[in-house]
Amino acid sequence: MVDRSRMRERHRELSYVTGQFMTEHLIRVHRLFEGDLTAAIVLATVAQRNVQRYYDEVGRDAPEGFDPLVAAGEHLPHLRPCNALSVSAATGVPRETVRRKVRWLVAKGWLSIGERGQLCVVNGMSRDFQDFDIETTERLLECMQAMTRVLEAPAVAKRRGE
């Protein structure tokens, strides 16, 4: 468990390190989604909702691992669709805006819409994001290592007025 008093002591530096990661990440997302951060939020929300139950109940603890199961298509019967209303409720993005973003994401080949408006990520869509996701993981791990160094550094003497 992280010592919150230590975090308060070093909050400015932690904020800088975290902010650097987040700023660079948002710029990368902005580029990937052609400037449309709302579309990125919609796709991420649909993808998380689709896969969450399968990951929590099966994939996370599967002896063979989550990735091989998904590669074999084992997750497909377990995807939990959502709809524009639930995405809107979860994100605060107006429902009509969600619908516009969904149309764009369908045109990109990343989402599908069922007969009753159910939203699902398209099978194989993750290939389009593989390099992006690997780079994000690398950058996140570097950020976490930097934060660990900050938290493990010797205590600093307080300056006057702080």
GROMACS .gro file of C-alpha atoms in nm:
model
  162
    1MET     CA    1   0.000   0.000   0.000
    2VAL     CA    2   0.123   0.347  -0.083
    3ASP     CA    3   0.183   0.583   0.206
    4ARG     CA    4  -0.051   0.879   0.142
    5SER     CA    5   0.153   1.110   0.363
    6ARG     CA    6   0.454   1.034   0.144
    7MET     CA    7   0.244   1.111  -0.162
    8ARG     CA    8   0.141   1.445  -0.011
    9GLU     CA    9   0.504   1.520   0.068
   10ARG     CA   10   0.604   1.463  -0.296
   11HIS     CA   11   0.277   1.557  -0.469
   12ARG     CA   12   0.426   1.823  -0.696
   13GLU     CA   13   0.686   1.591  -0.843
   14LEU     CA   14   0.434   1.306  -0.870
   15SER     CA   15   0.195   1.543  -1.044
   16TYR     CA   16   0.465   1.642  -1.292
   17VAL     CA   17   0.560   1.281  -1.371
   18THR     CA   18   0.197   1.173  -1.404
   19GLY     CA   19   0.109   1.482  -1.604
   20GLN     CA   20   0.394   1.419  -1.846
   21PHE     CA   21   0.263   1.067  -1.913
   22MET     CA   22  -0.099   1.180  -1.943
   23THR     CA   23  -0.020   1.474  -2.174
   24GLU     CA   24   0.186   1.259  -2.409
   25HIS     CA   25  -0.081   0.987  -2.400
   26LEU     CA   26  -0.364   1.227  -2.480
   27ILE     CA   27  -0.164   1.370  -2.772
   28ARG     CA   28  -0.112   1.016  -2.907
   29VAL     CA   29  -0.485   0.936  -2.867
   30HIS     CA   30  -0.572   1.265  -3.036
   31ARG     CA   31  -0.359   1.169  -3.337
   32LEU     CA   32  -0.490   0.811  -3.354
   33PHE     CA   33  -0.850   0.932  -3.353
   34GLU     CA   34  -0.791   1.217  -3.598
   35GLY     CA   35  -0.847   1.479  -3.331
   36ASP     CA   36  -1.165   1.328  -3.192
   37LEU     CA   37  -1.108   1.251  -2.825
   38THR     CA   38  -1.480   1.195  -2.772
   39ALA     CA   39  -1.477   0.911  -3.026
   40ALA     CA   40  -1.184   0.760  -2.835
   41ILE     CA   41  -1.384   0.777  -2.511
   42VAL     CA   42  -1.686   0.615  -2.677
   43LEU     CA   43  -1.482   0.330  -2.828
   44ALA     CA   44  -1.293   0.267  -2.504
   45THR     CA   45  -1.616   0.261  -2.303
   46VAL     CA   46  -1.785   0.017  -2.541
   47ALA     CA   47  -1.477  -0.208  -2.548
   48GLN     CA   48  -1.444  -0.213  -2.170
   49ARG     CA   49  -1.813  -0.287  -2.118
   50ASN     CA   50  -1.807  -0.560  -2.386
   51VAL     CA   51  -1.515  -0.748  -2.236
   52GLN     CA   52  -1.540  -0.668  -1.863
   53ARG     CA   53  -1.753  -0.962  -1.751
   54TYR     CA   54  -1.553  -1.217  -1.955
   55TYR     CA   55  -1.224  -1.079  -1.824
   56ASP     CA   56  -1.343  -1.069  -1.462
   57GLU     CA   57  -1.507  -1.412  -1.462
   58VAL     CA   58  -1.280  -1.611  -1.696
   59GLY     CA   59  -0.989  -1.436  -1.865
   60ARG     CA   60  -0.803  -1.276  -1.576
   61ASP     CA   61  -0.741  -1.604  -1.392
   62ALA     CA   62  -0.740  -1.848  -1.685
   63PRO     CA   63  -0.436  -2.080  -1.670
   64GLU     CA   64  -0.378  -2.036  -2.043
   65GLY     CA   65  -0.395  -1.658  -2.013
   66PHE     CA   66  -0.634  -1.398  -2.147
   67ASP     CA   67  -0.459  -1.331  -2.479
   68PRO     CA   68  -0.465  -1.691  -2.607
   69LEU     CA   69  -0.834  -1.719  -2.517
   70VAL     CA   70  -0.920  -1.403  -2.707
   71ALA     CA   71  -0.699  -1.504  -3.003
   72ALA     CA   72  -0.897  -1.830  -3.022
   73GLY     CA   73  -1.227  -1.637  -3.015
   74GLU     CA   74  -1.333  -1.787  -2.681
   75HIS     CA   75  -1.455  -1.448  -2.563
   76LEU     CA   76  -1.698  -1.383  -2.849
   77PRO     CA   77  -2.003  -1.562  -2.704
   78HIS     CA   78  -1.946  -1.377  -2.376
   79LEU     CA   79  -1.924  -1.019  -2.504
   80ARG     CA   80  -2.169  -0.797  -2.322
   81PRO     CA   81  -2.314  -0.542  -2.565
   82CYS     CA   82  -2.409  -0.196  -2.451
   83ASN     CA   83  -2.601   0.086  -2.615
   84ALA     CA   84  -2.571   0.458  -2.676
   85LEU     CA   85  -2.773   0.537  -2.364
   86SER     CA   86  -2.546   0.335  -2.132
   87VAL     CA   87  -2.234   0.485  -2.294
   88SER     CA   88  -2.382   0.832  -2.247
   89ALA     CA   89  -2.466   0.759  -1.883
   90ALA     CA   90  -2.119   0.622  -1.813
   91THR     CA   91  -1.927   0.903  -1.982
   92GLY     CA   92  -2.147   1.212  -1.956
   93VAL     CA   93  -2.129   1.250  -2.335
   94PRO     CA   94  -2.476   1.342  -2.469
   95ARG     CA   95  -2.656   1.046  -2.629
   96GLU     CA   96  -2.684   1.212  -2.971
   97THR     CA   97  -2.311   1.283  -2.966
   98VAL     CA   98  -2.247   0.918  -2.877
   99ARG     CA   99  -2.461   0.814  -3.173
  100ARG     CA  100  -2.263   1.039  -3.411
  101LYS     CA  101  -1.933   0.903  -3.278
  102VAL     CA  102  -2.064   0.546  -3.310
  103ARG     CA  103  -2.141   0.605  -3.679
  104TRP     CA  104  -1.783   0.728  -3.731
  105LEU     CA  105  -1.643   0.428  -3.541
  106VAL     CA  106  -1.857   0.189  -3.747
  107ALA     CA  107  -1.723   0.352  -4.066
  108LYS     CA  108  -1.368   0.299  -3.934
  109GLY     CA  109  -1.449  -0.071  -3.887
  110TRP     CA  110  -1.404  -0.067  -3.510
  111LEU     CA  111  -1.766  -0.102  -3.390
  112SER     CA  112  -2.077  -0.284  -3.502
  113ILE     CA  113  -2.439  -0.204  -3.426
  114GLY     CA  114  -2.688  -0.485  -3.366
  115GLU     CA  115  -3.051  -0.489  -3.474
  116ARG     CA  116  -3.165  -0.334  -3.145
  117GLY     CA  117  -2.882  -0.080  -3.123
  118GLN     CA  118  -2.640  -0.303  -2.931
  119LEU     CA  119  -2.283  -0.181  -2.962
  120CYS     CA  120  -1.992  -0.425  -2.987
  121VAL     CA  121  -1.631  -0.394  -3.084
  122VAL     CA  122  -1.553  -0.571  -3.409
  123ASN     CA  123  -1.365  -0.899  -3.380
  124GLY     CA  124  -1.000  -0.840  -3.469
  125MET     CA  125  -1.026  -0.464  -3.409
  126SER     CA  126  -0.752  -0.484  -3.149
  127ARG     CA  127  -0.496  -0.545  -3.428
  128ASP     CA  128  -0.541  -0.181  -3.529
  129PHE     CA  129  -0.436  -0.076  -3.180
  130GLN     CA  130  -0.167  -0.334  -3.100
  131ASP     CA  131   0.137  -0.111  -3.155
  132PHE     CA  132  -0.035   0.182  -2.984
  133ASP     CA  133  -0.125  -0.035  -2.683
  134ILE     CA  134   0.226  -0.181  -2.653
  135GLU     CA  135   0.379   0.167  -2.662
  136THR     CA  136   0.125   0.287  -2.405
  137THR     CA  137   0.215  -0.002  -2.175
  138GLU     CA  138   0.586   0.075  -2.210
  139ARG     CA  139   0.530   0.443  -2.135
  140LEU     CA  140   0.301   0.365  -1.841
  141LEU     CA  141   0.558   0.129  -1.690
  142GLU     CA  142   0.825   0.400  -1.727
  143CYS     CA  143   0.592   0.646  -1.553
  144MET     CA  144   0.528   0.399  -1.272
  145GLN     CA  145   0.901   0.342  -1.228
  146ALA     CA  146   0.958   0.718  -1.210
  147MET     CA  147   0.680   0.753  -0.953
  148THR     CA  148   0.830   0.469  -0.748
  149ARG     CA  149   1.169   0.645  -0.752
  150VAL     CA  150   1.004   0.966  -0.632
  151LEU     CA  151   0.822   0.786  -0.351
  152GLU     CA  152   1.131   0.592  -0.243
  153ALA     CA  153   1.367   0.891  -0.250
  154PRO     CA  154   1.488   1.018   0.086
  155ALA     CA  155   1.265   1.271   0.255
  156VAL     CA  156   1.343   1.629   0.166
  157ALA     CA  157   1.379   1.907   0.420
  158LYS     CA  158   1.082   2.141   0.424
  159ARG     CA  159   1.142   2.494   0.306
  160ARG     CA  160   1.022   2.795   0.499
  161GLY     CA  161   0.660   2.878   0.431
  162GLU     CA  162   0.552   2.526   0.336
   0.00000   0.00000   0.00000
